[in-house]
Amino acid sequence: MQPSIEQEGEFKGWQYWPEEPFESRAGPFYRKVDDKGVIGAFRAERRHMNAGGSVHGGCLMSFADFMLFSIAWDSFTDGSMGVTLTMNSEFLAAAREGELLTSRGEVLRAGRSVLFVRGMIYAEERSCFSFSGTIKKFSPRPA
């Protein structure tokens, strides 16, 4: 599945995956590559909030899962796919409506069939959520 390029607005030029129905509704989440590596982002809107007025934990976890694959994207150039095996996370600080949430991370190890990834989500400049996870690579079954 290849990403599309946003054509307008704040994230013009960033990549996203319109074929991912859940991520499109939960986010949308965006990624690009800059001189420091992969960066992901989304703008916290009212629909991302919980009753307490901060970004819902499930939204942060969905963004973190998106980032696991965004960070590891280069490991899938052989046509393989992947599924999340594990994801660990820590909530560090609240993110508020209107804030720009960004994320960066790294592949710790890329084995033949399992990838180990970690990253951090920032609300503006504040660290608000750390995550790590493993991805299981597999070849798609013929149709």
Short mmCIF file of C-alpha atoms in Angstrom, two decimals:
data_model
loop_
_atom_site.label_atom_id
_atom_site.label_comp_id
_atom_site.label_asym_id
_atom_site.label_seq_id
_atom_site.Cartn_x
_atom_site.Cartn_y
_atom_site.Cartn_z
CA MET A 1 0.00 0.00 0.00
CA GLN A 2 1.54 3.27 -1.12
CA PRO A 3 0.93 6.58 0.64
CA SER A 4 -0.84 9.56 -0.88
CA ILE A 5 0.45 13.13 -0.67
CA GLU A 6 -1.69 15.79 1.03
CA GLN A 7 -2.43 18.51 -1.51
CA GLU A 8 -3.59 21.36 0.71
CA GLY A 9 -3.69 22.78 4.21
CA GLU A 10 -1.29 22.58 7.10
CA PHE A 11 0.09 19.20 6.05
CA LYS A 12 0.52 19.93 2.34
CA GLY A 13 3.28 17.70 0.99
CA TRP A 14 3.05 15.18 3.85
CA GLN A 15 2.21 11.51 3.26
CA TYR A 16 -0.92 9.77 4.54
CA TRP A 17 -2.77 6.51 3.88
CA PRO A 18 -6.38 7.10 2.76
CA GLU A 19 -6.88 3.30 2.40
CA GLU A 20 -6.61 2.95 6.19
CA PRO A 21 -10.22 3.62 7.26
CA PHE A 22 -9.57 3.65 11.00
CA GLU A 23 -6.50 5.90 10.85
CA SER A 24 -8.29 8.29 8.50
CA ARG A 25 -11.11 8.68 11.05
CA ALA A 26 -8.90 8.65 14.14
CA GLY A 27 -6.43 11.16 12.65
CA PRO A 28 -5.83 11.75 9.97
CA PHE A 29 -2.16 11.11 10.74
CA TYR A 30 0.67 12.32 8.51
CA ARG A 31 4.37 11.54 7.99
CA LYS A 32 7.32 12.94 6.12
CA VAL A 33 11.05 12.49 6.04
CA ASP A 34 13.30 15.42 6.88
CA ASP A 35 17.01 15.79 7.62
CA LYS A 36 16.50 14.17 11.06
CA GLY A 37 14.55 11.16 9.79
CA VAL A 38 10.84 10.33 9.92
CA ILE A 39 8.46 12.74 11.60
CA GLY A 40 4.75 12.15 12.08
CA ALA A 41 2.12 14.73 13.00
CA PHE A 42 -1.51 15.64 13.47
CA ARG A 43 -3.38 18.64 14.85
CA ALA A 44 -5.46 17.90 17.97
CA GLU A 45 -9.09 18.74 17.24
CA ARG A 46 -12.21 18.64 19.39
CA ARG A 47 -13.02 15.14 18.13
CA HIS A 48 -9.71 13.86 19.53
CA MET A 49 -10.53 14.97 23.09
CA ASN A 50 -11.75 13.00 26.08
CA ALA A 51 -14.30 14.32 28.61
CA GLY A 52 -11.48 15.86 30.64
CA GLY A 53 -10.42 18.13 27.78
CA SER A 54 -7.19 16.39 26.78
CA VAL A 55 -6.36 14.19 23.80
CA HIS A 56 -7.93 10.76 24.36
CA GLY A 57 -5.46 8.02 25.27
CA GLY A 58 -6.84 5.82 22.53
CA CYS A 59 -6.06 8.53 19.99
CA LEU A 60 -2.46 8.74 21.23
CA MET A 61 -2.16 4.95 21.07
CA SER A 62 -3.54 4.93 17.51
CA PHE A 63 -1.04 7.62 16.49
CA ALA A 64 1.76 5.62 18.15
CA ASP A 65 0.75 2.51 16.18
CA PHE A 66 0.73 4.58 12.98
CA MET A 67 4.22 5.77 13.90
CA LEU A 68 5.54 2.24 14.51
CA PHE A 69 4.93 1.56 10.82
CA SER A 70 5.95 5.04 9.64
CA ILE A 71 9.29 4.73 11.39
CA ALA A 72 9.82 1.20 10.03
CA TRP A 73 8.50 2.00 6.51
CA ASP A 74 11.84 1.32 4.78
CA SER A 75 11.77 -2.25 6.11
CA PHE A 76 8.78 -2.99 3.85
CA THR A 77 10.30 -2.13 0.46
CA ASP A 78 10.28 -5.83 -0.51
CA GLY A 79 6.46 -5.90 -0.75
CA SER A 80 6.02 -7.43 2.68
CA MET A 81 3.35 -6.31 5.11
CA GLY A 82 3.25 -6.18 8.88
CA VAL A 83 1.08 -6.43 11.97
CA THR A 84 1.68 -5.04 15.43
CA LEU A 85 2.65 -7.84 17.83
CA THR A 86 3.19 -5.74 20.96
CA MET A 87 2.98 -2.10 21.92
CA ASN A 88 4.05 -0.60 25.22
CA SER A 89 3.29 2.98 26.17
CA GLU A 90 3.58 5.55 28.91
CA PHE A 91 1.38 8.62 29.27
CA LEU A 92 3.70 11.47 30.32
CA ALA A 93 1.64 14.67 29.96
CA ALA A 94 -1.69 15.86 28.60
CA ALA A 95 -2.08 17.20 25.07
CA ARG A 96 -4.72 19.87 24.48
CA GLU A 97 -7.05 20.88 21.70
CA GLY A 98 -5.33 22.92 19.00
CA GLU A 99 -1.85 21.64 19.76
CA LEU A 100 0.39 20.16 17.10
CA LEU A 101 1.34 16.62 18.02
CA THR A 102 4.52 15.29 16.46
CA SER A 103 6.43 12.05 16.78
CA ARG A 104 9.90 10.73 16.07
CA GLY A 105 11.53 7.42 16.74
CA GLU A 106 13.90 4.74 15.56
CA VAL A 107 14.11 1.13 14.53
CA LEU A 108 16.11 -0.56 17.26
CA ARG A 109 16.54 -3.82 15.38
CA ALA A 110 15.24 -5.13 12.09
CA GLY A 111 15.34 -8.90 11.93
CA ARG A 112 14.12 -11.01 9.06
CA SER A 113 10.57 -11.19 10.38
CA VAL A 114 10.38 -9.02 13.52
CA LEU A 115 11.09 -5.30 13.87
CA PHE A 116 11.67 -3.51 17.18
CA VAL A 117 10.70 0.18 17.18
CA ARG A 118 10.50 2.95 19.77
CA GLY A 119 9.43 6.58 19.72
CA MET A 120 8.08 9.63 21.49
CA ILE A 121 5.03 11.82 20.87
CA TYR A 122 5.31 15.53 21.62
CA ALA A 123 2.51 18.05 22.22
CA GLU A 124 4.12 21.19 20.84
CA GLU A 125 7.54 20.78 22.56
CA ARG A 126 6.41 18.72 25.58
CA SER A 127 7.05 14.99 25.74
CA CYS A 128 3.58 13.56 26.29
CA PHE A 129 3.67 9.87 25.30
CA SER A 130 6.44 7.30 24.86
CA PHE A 131 5.98 4.02 23.03
CA SER A 132 7.79 0.93 21.85
CA GLY A 133 6.58 -2.04 19.92
CA THR A 134 7.31 -5.01 17.75
CA ILE A 135 6.06 -5.58 14.22
CA LYS A 136 5.76 -9.00 12.60
CA LYS A 137 6.61 -8.92 8.88
CA PHE A 138 4.95 -11.32 6.47
CA SER A 139 4.42 -11.77 2.75
CA PRO A 140 0.87 -11.21 1.54
CA ARG A 141 -1.02 -14.31 0.45
CA PRO A 142 -1.81 -14.58 -3.23
CA ALA A 143 -5.40 -13.65 -4.08
#
